[in-house]
């Protein structure tokens, strides 16, 4: 079946512009995660959605970052007034439910470059 | 806070060599531990996991044992293949399973 998809695959933007990154999770998966991977760094947890519950936003690095998940499916990560340090690969993952027994399936990522 | 530290790469081995990639963790409570792998051009995928002390996760010839006394989860394989060339990430999840903490990744190059 289809895996997690993300779009765009690459995004180049100018400092100060807003960007939107999209994630389509696997159908039926209720849990959705966003991560950021900066060059040479591990994955940094950003935000977590589980069903209709309020999202865990504790990993968002600043108030310029926000995310929403419409209808419990597609999610959009928005970065306002982008800065050069926002350049990274943004990864989305989904799982059937929250819990260690549930494997996270990762998308291919969106590579963001802020000039 | 919780964190994962793994050995820096790249690691270059000849085919059929023994592989060890070290991973140690810091966590409050009793986390679950994971190894993820990212093959060239592909997304991250779960390789193996262990949910409690002394558990051994295994998959595709890879093994890792959850060692609480040394707070480690080292990845091992007895005989690597060229197809094992990838980036390997060690990770842990808190007991609420809401947050995952990843290491910085170790790139493995296996030469024929």
Coordinates of N, CA and C in Angstrom, one line a residue:
Chain A
X1 N 0.8 -1.2 0.0 CA 0.0 0.0 0.0 C 0.9 1.2 0.0
X2 N 0.2 2.4 -0.1 CA 1.0 3.6 -0.2 C 1.6 3.9 1.2
X3 N 2.8 4.5 1.2 CA 3.4 4.9 2.4 C 3.1 6.3 2.7
X4 N 3.9 6.8 3.7 CA 3.8 8.2 4.0 C 4.4 9.1 2.9
X5 N 3.6 10.1 2.5 CA 4.2 11.0 1.4 C 4.3 12.4 2.0
X6 N 5.3 13.1 1.4 CA 5.5 14.4 1.9 C 5.7 15.3 0.6
X7 N 5.3 16.5 0.7 CA 5.5 17.5 -0.4 C 5.8 18.9 0.1
X8 N 6.6 19.7 -0.6 CA 7.4 19.3 -1.7 C 8.6 18.4 -1.2
X9 N 9.3 17.8 -2.1 CA 10.5 17.1 -1.7 C 11.6 18.0 -1.4
X10 N 11.7 19.1 -2.2 CA 12.7 20.1 -1.9 C 12.0 21.5 -2.0
X11 N 12.5 22.4 -1.1 CA 12.0 23.7 -1.1 C 13.1 24.7 -0.8
X12 N 13.2 25.7 -1.7 CA 14.2 26.7 -1.5 C 13.4 28.0 -1.4
X13 N 13.7 28.8 -0.3 CA 13.0 30.0 0.0 C 14.0 31.1 0.4
X14 N 13.5 32.3 0.4 CA 14.3 33.4 0.9 C 14.0 33.7 2.4
X15 N 15.0 34.1 3.1 CA 14.8 34.4 4.5 C 13.7 35.4 4.6
X16 N 12.8 35.1 5.6 CA 11.7 36.0 5.9 C 10.4 35.5 5.3
X17 N 10.5 34.6 4.3 CA 9.2 34.1 3.7 C 8.6 33.0 4.6
X18 N 7.3 32.8 4.4 CA 6.7 31.6 5.0 C 6.7 30.4 4.1
X19 N 6.8 29.2 4.7 CA 6.7 28.0 4.0 C 5.7 27.0 4.6
X20 N 5.1 26.2 3.8 CA 4.2 25.2 4.3 C 4.7 23.8 3.7
X21 N 4.8 22.9 4.6 CA 5.2 21.5 4.3 C 4.1 20.6 4.6
X22 N 3.8 19.7 3.7 CA 2.7 18.8 3.8 C 3.1 17.4 4.0
X23 N 2.2 16.7 4.8 CA 2.4 15.3 5.1 C 1.1 14.5 4.9
X24 N 1.1 13.5 4.1 CA 0.0 12.6 4.0 C 0.3 11.3 4.6
X25 N -0.2 11.0 5.8 CA 0.1 9.7 6.5 C -0.5 8.5 5.8
X26 N -0.2 7.4 6.3 CA -0.8 6.2 5.8 C -2.2 6.1 6.3
X27 N -3.1 5.8 5.3 CA -4.5 5.7 5.7 C -4.8 4.9 6.9
X28 N -5.6 5.4 7.8 CA -5.9 4.7 9.0 C -5.0 4.9 10.2
X29 N -3.9 5.6 9.9 CA -2.9 5.8 11.0 C -3.4 7.0 11.8
X30 N -3.5 6.9 13.1 CA -4.1 7.9 13.9 C -3.0 8.8 14.5
X31 N -1.8 8.3 14.6 CA -0.7 9.1 15.2 C 0.2 9.7 14.1
X32 N 0.6 10.9 14.3 CA 1.5 11.6 13.3 C 2.5 12.4 14.0
X33 N 3.7 12.3 13.5 CA 4.9 13.0 14.1 C 5.6 13.8 13.1
X34 N 6.1 15.0 13.5 CA 7.0 15.8 12.7 C 8.4 15.8 13.4
X35 N 9.4 15.7 12.6 CA 10.8 15.8 13.1 C 11.6 16.7 12.2
X36 N 12.7 17.2 12.7 CA 13.6 18.0 11.9 C 15.0 17.4 12.0
X37 N 15.7 17.3 10.9 CA 17.0 16.7 10.9 C 17.9 17.8 10.3
X38 N 18.7 18.4 11.1 CA 19.7 19.4 10.6 C 20.9 18.6 10.2
X39 N 21.7 19.3 9.4 CA 22.9 18.6 8.8 C 23.8 18.1 10.0
X40 N 24.1 16.8 9.9 CA 25.0 16.2 10.9 C 24.4 16.0 12.2
X41 N 23.1 16.2 12.3 CA 22.4 16.1 13.6 C 21.4 14.9 13.6
X42 N 21.0 14.5 14.7 CA 20.0 13.5 14.8 C 18.6 14.1 14.5
X43 N 17.6 13.3 14.6 CA 16.2 13.8 14.4 C 15.8 14.5 15.7
X44 N 15.2 15.7 15.5 CA 14.7 16.5 16.6 C 13.2 16.4 16.5
X45 N 12.6 16.0 17.6 CA 11.1 15.9 17.7 C 10.5 17.3 17.7
X46 N 9.5 17.5 16.9 CA 8.8 18.8 16.8 C 7.5 18.8 17.4
X47 N 6.6 17.9 16.9 CA 5.2 17.9 17.3 C 4.6 16.5 17.0
X48 N 3.6 16.2 17.8 CA 2.9 14.9 17.7 C 1.4 15.1 17.8
X49 N 0.7 14.4 16.9 CA -0.7 14.4 16.9 C -1.2 13.0 17.2
X50 N -2.2 12.8 18.0 CA -2.9 11.5 18.2 C -4.4 11.7 18.1
X51 N -4.9 11.2 17.1 CA -6.4 11.3 16.9 C -6.9 12.7 17.0
X52 N -7.9 12.9 17.8 CA -8.5 14.2 17.9 C -8.0 15.0 19.1
X53 N -7.0 14.4 19.8 CA -6.5 15.0 21.0 C -5.7 16.2 20.7
X54 N -5.5 17.1 21.6 CA -4.7 18.3 21.4 C -3.2 17.8 21.2
X55 N -2.6 18.4 20.2 CA -1.2 18.0 19.9 C -0.2 18.3 20.9
X56 N 0.8 17.5 21.0 CA 2.0 17.8 21.9 C 2.9 18.6 21.1
X57 N 3.0 19.9 21.4 CA 3.8 20.9 20.7 C 5.1 21.2 21.4
X58 N 5.4 20.4 22.3 CA 6.6 20.7 23.2 C 7.9 20.8 22.5
X59 N 8.0 20.2 21.3 CA 9.3 20.2 20.6 C 9.4 21.3 19.6
X60 N 8.4 22.1 19.4 CA 8.5 23.2 18.4 C 9.5 24.2 18.9
X61 N 10.5 24.6 18.1 CA 11.6 25.4 18.5 C 11.3 26.9 18.8
X62 N 10.2 27.4 18.1 CA 9.9 28.8 18.4 C 8.4 29.0 17.9
X63 N 7.9 30.2 18.2 CA 6.5 30.4 17.8 C 6.3 30.7 16.3
X64 N 7.4 30.7 15.6 CA 7.3 30.8 14.1 C 6.8 29.4 13.5
X65 N 7.0 28.4 14.3 CA 6.6 27.0 13.9 C 5.2 26.7 14.4
X66 N 4.4 26.2 13.5 CA 3.0 25.7 13.8 C 2.7 24.5 13.0
X67 N 1.7 23.7 13.4 CA 1.3 22.6 12.6 C -0.2 22.3 12.9
X68 N -0.8 21.8 11.9 CA -2.2 21.4 12.1 C -2.4 20.1 11.3
X69 N -3.5 19.5 11.8 CA -3.8 18.2 11.1 C -5.4 18.2 10.9
X70 N -5.7 18.3 9.7 CA -7.1 18.4 9.3 C -7.8 17.0 9.1
X71 N -8.9 16.9 9.8 CA -9.7 15.7 9.6 C -9.0 14.4 10.1
X72 N -8.0 14.6 10.9 CA -7.3 13.5 11.4 C -6.4 12.8 10.4
X73 N -6.1 13.5 9.3 CA -5.3 12.9 8.3 C -4.2 13.7 7.9
X74 N -4.3 14.5 6.8 CA -3.2 15.3 6.3 C -2.8 16.3 7.3
X75 N -1.5 16.6 7.4 CA -0.9 17.5 8.3 C -0.1 18.5 7.5
X76 N -0.1 19.8 8.0 CA 0.7 20.8 7.4 C 1.6 21.5 8.5
X77 N 2.9 21.5 8.2 CA 3.8 22.2 9.1 C 4.1 23.6 8.5
X78 N 3.9 24.6 9.2 CA 4.1 26.0 8.7 C 5.3 26.6 9.5
X79 N 6.2 27.2 8.7 CA 7.3 28.0 9.3 C 7.1 29.4 8.8
X80 N 6.9 30.3 9.7 CA 6.7 31.7 9.3 C 8.1 32.5 9.4
X81 N 8.2 33.5 8.6 CA 9.4 34.3 8.6 C 10.7 33.4 8.8
X82 N 10.9 32.6 7.8 CA 12.0 31.6 7.8 C 13.3 32.3 8.1
X83 N 14.2 31.5 8.8 CA 15.6 31.9 9.0 C 16.5 30.9 8.5
X84 N 17.7 31.3 8.3 CA 18.7 30.4 7.7 C 18.9 29.1 8.5
X85 N 18.8 29.2 9.8 CA 18.9 28.1 10.7 C 17.8 27.1 10.6
X86 N 16.7 27.5 9.9 CA 15.6 26.6 9.7 C 15.9 25.5 8.6
X87 N 17.0 25.8 7.9 CA 17.4 24.9 6.8 C 17.6 23.5 7.4
X88 N 16.9 22.5 6.9 CA 17.0 21.1 7.4 C 16.1 20.2 6.5
X89 N 16.2 18.9 6.9 CA 15.2 18.0 6.3 C 14.1 17.8 7.3
X90 N 12.9 18.0 6.9 CA 11.7 17.9 7.8 C 11.0 16.5 7.5
X91 N 11.0 15.7 8.5 CA 10.4 14.3 8.3 C 9.1 14.2 9.0
X92 N 8.2 13.5 8.4 CA 6.9 13.2 9.0 C 6.9 11.6 9.1
X93 N 6.2 11.2 10.2 CA 6.0 9.8 10.4 C 4.6 9.5 10.9
X94 N 4.1 8.4 10.6 CA 2.8 8.1 11.2 C 2.8 6.6 11.7
X95 N 1.9 6.4 12.6 CA 1.7 5.0 13.1 C 0.2 4.8 13.4
X96 N -0.1 3.5 13.5 CA -1.5 3.1 13.6 C -2.1 3.7 14.9
X97 N -1.3 3.7 15.9 CA -1.7 4.3 17.2 C -0.5 4.7 18.0
X98 N -0.7 5.4 19.1 CA 0.5 5.7 19.9 C 0.9 4.5 20.7
X99 N 2.2 4.3 20.9 CA 2.6 3.2 21.7 C 3.8 2.5 21.1
X100 N 4.6 1.9 22.0 CA 5.8 1.3 21.5 C 5.6 0.1 20.6
X101 N 4.4 -0.5 20.7 CA 4.1 -1.6 19.8 C 3.8 -1.2 18.4
X102 N 3.6 0.1 18.2 CA 3.3 0.6 16.9 C 4.5 1.2 16.2
X103 N 4.8 0.6 15.1 CA 5.9 1.1 14.3 C 5.6 2.4 13.7
X104 N 6.6 3.3 13.7 CA 6.5 4.5 13.0 C 6.9 4.3 11.5
X105 N 6.2 4.8 10.6 CA 6.5 4.8 9.2 C 6.9 6.2 8.8
X106 N 8.1 6.3 8.2 CA 8.6 7.7 7.9 C 8.4 8.0 6.4
X107 N 8.1 9.2 6.1 CA 8.1 9.7 4.8 C 9.5 10.0 4.3
X108 N 9.6 10.4 3.0 CA 10.9 10.7 2.5 C 11.5 12.0 2.9
X109 N 10.7 12.9 3.5 CA 11.2 14.1 4.0 C 11.1 15.3 2.9
X110 N 11.1 16.5 3.5 CA 11.2 17.7 2.7 C 12.5 18.4 3.0
X111 N 13.3 18.6 2.0 CA 14.6 19.3 2.2 C 14.3 20.8 2.0
X112 N 14.5 21.5 3.1 CA 14.3 23.0 3.1 C 15.6 23.7 3.1
X113 N 15.7 24.7 2.2 CA 16.9 25.5 2.2 C 16.5 26.9 2.2
X114 N 16.9 27.7 3.3 CA 16.6 29.1 3.4 C 17.8 29.9 3.0
X115 N 17.6 30.7 2.0 CA 18.8 31.5 1.5 C 18.9 32.9 2.2
Chain B
X1 N 17.6 15.9 30.5 CA 16.5 15.3 29.7 C 17.0 14.1 29.0
X2 N 16.0 13.4 28.4 CA 16.4 12.1 27.7 C 17.3 12.4 26.4
X3 N 18.2 11.5 26.2 CA 19.0 11.7 25.0 C 19.7 10.4 24.6
X4 N 20.2 10.4 23.4 CA 20.9 9.2 22.8 C 22.2 9.7 22.2
X5 N 23.2 8.9 22.5 CA 24.5 9.2 21.9 C 25.0 8.0 21.1
X6 N 25.4 8.1 19.9 CA 25.9 7.0 19.1 C 27.2 7.4 18.5
X7 N 28.0 6.3 18.2 CA 29.3 6.6 17.6 C 29.2 7.3 16.3
X8 N 30.2 8.1 16.1 CA 30.3 8.9 14.9 C 30.8 8.1 13.7
X9 N 30.3 8.4 12.6 CA 30.8 7.7 11.4 C 31.7 8.6 10.6
X10 N 31.9 8.2 9.3 CA 31.4 6.9 8.8 C 32.2 5.7 9.2
X11 N 31.6 4.6 9.2 CA 32.2 3.3 9.5 C 32.4 2.6 8.2
X12 N 33.6 2.2 7.8 CA 33.9 1.5 6.6 C 34.4 0.1 6.9
X13 N 33.7 -0.9 6.4 CA 34.0 -2.3 6.6 C 34.1 -3.0 5.3
X14 N 34.8 -4.1 5.3 CA 34.8 -5.0 4.1 C 33.7 -6.0 4.3
X15 N 33.2 -6.5 3.2 CA 32.1 -7.5 3.2 C 32.5 -8.6 4.1
X16 N 31.5 -9.2 4.9 CA 31.7 -10.3 5.9 C 32.4 -9.9 7.2
X17 N 32.7 -8.6 7.3 CA 33.3 -8.2 8.6 C 32.2 -8.1 9.7
X18 N 32.7 -8.1 10.9 CA 31.8 -7.9 12.1 C 31.5 -6.5 12.3
X19 N 30.3 -6.1 12.6 CA 29.9 -4.8 12.8 C 29.4 -4.5 14.3
X20 N 29.9 -3.4 14.8 CA 29.3 -2.9 16.1 C 29.2 -1.4 15.9
X21 N 28.0 -0.9 16.2 CA 27.7 0.5 16.3 C 27.3 0.8 17.7
X22 N 28.0 1.6 18.4 CA 27.7 1.8 19.8 C 26.6 2.9 20.0
X23 N 25.8 2.6 21.0 CA 24.7 3.6 21.3 C 24.5 3.5 22.8
X24 N 24.6 4.7 23.4 CA 24.3 4.8 24.9 C 23.2 5.8 25.0
X25 N 22.5 5.7 26.1 CA 21.3 6.6 26.3 C 21.3 7.2 27.7
X26 N 20.6 8.3 27.9 CA 20.3 8.9 29.1 C 18.8 9.1 29.2
X27 N 18.1 8.5 30.2 CA 16.7 8.6 30.3 C 16.2 8.5 31.8
X28 N 15.1 9.2 32.0 CA 14.5 9.0 33.3 C 13.5 7.8 33.1
X29 N 13.4 7.0 34.1 CA 12.5 5.9 34.0 C 13.0 4.8 33.1
X30 N 12.1 4.2 32.4 CA 12.4 3.0 31.7 C 12.0 3.1 30.2
X31 N 12.9 3.7 29.4 CA 12.5 3.9 28.0 C 12.5 2.6 27.2
X32 N 11.9 2.7 26.0 CA 12.1 1.7 25.0 C 13.1 2.1 24.0
X33 N 13.8 1.2 23.4 CA 15.0 1.5 22.6 C 14.8 0.9 21.2
X34 N 15.3 1.7 20.2 CA 15.1 1.3 18.8 C 16.4 1.5 18.0
X35 N 16.5 0.8 16.9 CA 17.4 1.1 15.8 C 16.6 1.3 14.5
X36 N 16.8 2.4 13.9 CA 16.2 2.7 12.6 C 17.3 2.7 11.6
X37 N 17.0 2.4 10.3 CA 18.0 2.4 9.2 C 17.4 3.2 8.1
X38 N 18.3 3.9 7.4 CA 17.9 4.7 6.2 C 18.8 4.3 5.1
X39 N 18.3 3.6 4.2 CA 19.0 3.2 3.0 C 19.1 4.4 2.0
X40 N 20.1 4.4 1.2 CA 20.2 5.5 0.2 C 19.0 5.7 -0.6
X41 N 18.5 7.0 -0.5 CA 17.3 7.4 -1.3 C 16.0 6.9 -0.7
X42 N 16.0 6.3 0.4 CA 14.8 5.8 1.1 C 14.5 6.5 2.4
X43 N 13.3 6.4 2.9 CA 13.0 6.9 4.2 C 13.4 6.0 5.3
X44 N 13.4 6.6 6.5 CA 13.8 5.8 7.7 C 12.8 4.7 7.9
X45 N 13.3 3.5 8.4 CA 12.5 2.4 8.7 C 13.0 1.7 9.9
X46 N 12.1 1.2 10.7 CA 12.5 0.5 11.9 C 13.2 -0.8 11.6
X47 N 14.4 -0.9 12.3 CA 15.2 -2.1 12.1 C 14.9 -3.2 13.2
X48 N 14.9 -2.7 14.4 CA 14.6 -3.5 15.6 C 14.3 -2.7 16.8
X49 N 13.8 -3.3 17.8 CA 13.4 -2.6 19.0 C 13.5 -3.5 20.2
X50 N 13.6 -2.9 21.4 CA 13.6 -3.6 22.7 C 12.8 -2.8 23.7
X51 N 11.9 -3.4 24.4 CA 11.1 -2.6 25.3 C 11.4 -2.7 26.8
X52 N 12.3 -3.6 27.2 CA 12.6 -3.6 28.6 C 14.0 -4.2 28.7
X53 N 14.6 -4.0 29.9 CA 16.0 -4.4 30.2 C 16.2 -5.9 29.9
X54 N 17.3 -6.2 29.2 CA 17.8 -7.6 28.9 C 17.0 -8.1 27.6
X55 N 16.1 -7.4 27.1 CA 15.4 -7.8 25.8 C 16.5 -7.7 24.7
X56 N 16.4 -8.6 23.8 CA 17.2 -8.5 22.6 C 16.3 -8.3 21.4
X57 N 16.6 -7.3 20.6 CA 15.9 -7.1 19.4 C 16.7 -7.6 18.2
X58 N 16.1 -8.2 17.2 CA 16.8 -8.8 16.1 C 16.0 -8.7 14.8
X59 N 16.8 -8.5 13.7 CA 16.1 -8.4 12.4 C 17.2 -8.4 11.4
X60 N 17.0 -9.1 10.3 CA 17.9 -9.1 9.1 C 19.4 -9.4 9.6
X61 N 19.6 -10.2 10.6 CA 20.9 -10.6 11.0 C 21.5 -9.6 12.0
X62 N 20.8 -8.5 12.2 CA 21.3 -7.5 13.2 C 20.7 -7.8 14.6
X63 N 21.4 -7.5 15.6 CA 21.0 -7.7 17.0 C 21.4 -6.5 17.9
X64 N 20.6 -6.3 18.9 CA 20.9 -5.3 19.9 C 20.3 -5.7 21.2
X65 N 21.0 -5.6 22.3 CA 20.5 -6.0 23.6 C 20.4 -4.8 24.5
X66 N 19.2 -4.6 25.1 CA 18.9 -3.5 26.1 C 19.7 -3.8 27.4
X67 N 20.7 -3.0 27.6 CA 21.6 -3.2 28.8 C 21.3 -2.0 29.8
X68 N 20.5 -2.2 30.8 CA 20.2 -1.2 31.7 C 21.4 -0.8 32.5
X69 N 22.2 -1.8 32.9 CA 23.4 -1.5 33.8 C 24.4 -0.6 33.1
X70 N 24.5 -0.7 31.8 CA 25.5 0.2 31.1 C 24.8 1.2 30.2
X71 N 23.4 1.3 30.4 CA 22.6 2.2 29.5 C 23.0 2.2 28.1
X72 N 23.1 1.0 27.5 CA 23.5 0.9 26.2 C 22.6 0.0 25.3
X73 N 22.7 0.2 24.0 CA 21.9 -0.6 23.1 C 22.7 -0.7 21.8
X74 N 23.9 -1.4 21.9 CA 24.8 -1.5 20.7 C 24.2 -2.4 19.7
X75 N 24.4 -1.9 18.4 CA 24.0 -2.7 17.3 C 25.1 -3.6 16.8
X76 N 24.8 -4.9 16.5 CA 25.8 -5.8 16.0 C 25.3 -6.6 14.9
X77 N 26.2 -7.0 14.0 CA 25.9 -8.0 12.9 C 27.2 -8.8 12.7
X78 N 27.1 -10.0 12.6 CA 28.2 -10.9 12.5 C 28.9 -10.8 11.2
X79 N 28.2 -10.6 10.1 CA 28.8 -10.6 8.7 C 28.0 -9.6 7.9
X80 N 28.6 -8.4 7.6 CA 27.9 -7.4 6.9 C 28.0 -7.6 5.4
X81 N 27.0 -7.1 4.7 CA 27.0 -7.2 3.2 C 27.0 -5.8 2.6
X82 N 27.3 -5.7 1.4 CA 27.3 -4.4 0.7 C 25.9 -3.8 0.8
X83 N 24.9 -4.6 0.8 CA 23.5 -4.1 0.9 C 23.2 -3.5 2.3
X84 N 24.0 -3.7 3.2 CA 23.8 -3.1 4.6 C 24.3 -1.6 4.6
X85 N 24.9 -1.2 3.6 CA 25.4 0.2 3.5 C 24.2 1.2 3.7
X86 N 24.2 2.0 4.7 CA 23.1 2.8 5.1 C 23.5 3.7 6.2
X87 N 22.5 4.5 6.7 CA 22.7 5.3 7.9 C 21.9 4.7 9.0
X88 N 22.5 4.4 10.2 CA 21.8 3.8 11.2 C 21.6 4.8 12.4
X89 N 20.3 4.8 12.9 CA 20.0 5.7 14.0 C 19.5 4.9 15.2
X90 N 20.1 5.3 16.3 CA 19.6 4.7 17.6 C 18.6 5.7 18.2
X91 N 17.6 5.2 18.8 CA 16.5 6.1 19.3 C 15.9 5.5 20.6
X92 N 15.3 6.4 21.4 CA 14.6 5.9 22.5 C 13.2 6.6 22.6
X93 N 12.3 6.0 23.2 CA 11.0 6.7 23.4 C 10.7 6.7 24.9
X94 N 10.0 7.8 25.3 CA 9.7 7.9 26.7 C 8.5 7.0 27.0
X95 N 8.1 6.8 28.3 CA 7.1 5.8 28.6 C 5.7 6.2 28.2
X96 N 5.6 7.5 27.8 CA 4.3 7.9 27.3 C 4.2 7.6 25.8
X97 N 5.4 7.3 25.2 CA 5.5 6.9 23.8 C 5.1 8.0 22.9
X98 N 5.1 9.2 23.4 CA 4.8 10.4 22.6 C 6.0 11.0 21.9
X99 N 7.1 10.9 22.6 CA 8.4 11.5 22.1 C 9.4 10.5 21.9
X100 N 10.1 10.7 20.7 CA 11.2 9.8 20.4 C 12.4 10.7 20.3
X101 N 13.5 10.2 20.8 CA 14.8 10.9 20.8 C 15.8 10.1 20.0
X102 N 16.3 10.7 19.0 CA 17.2 10.0 18.0 C 18.7 10.5 18.2
X103 N 19.5 9.5 18.0 CA 21.0 9.9 17.9 C 21.2 10.6 16.5
X104 N 22.5 10.9 16.3 CA 22.8 11.7 15.1 C 23.1 10.8 13.9
X105 N 23.0 9.5 14.1 CA 23.2 8.6 12.9 C 24.6 8.2 12.7
X106 N 24.8 7.0 12.2 CA 26.1 6.5 11.9 C 26.0 5.9 10.5
X107 N 26.9 6.5 9.6 CA 26.9 6.0 8.3 C 27.8 4.8 8.1
X108 N 27.2 3.7 7.6 CA 28.0 2.5 7.3 C 28.3 2.3 5.9
X109 N 29.5 2.2 5.5 CA 29.9 1.8 4.1 C 30.5 0.4 4.1
X110 N 29.9 -0.5 3.3 CA 30.5 -1.8 3.2 C 31.0 -2.0 1.8
X111 N 32.3 -2.3 1.8 CA 33.0 -2.5 0.5 C 33.1 -4.0 0.1
X112 N 32.9 -4.2 -1.2 CA 33.0 -5.6 -1.6 C 34.4 -6.2 -1.5

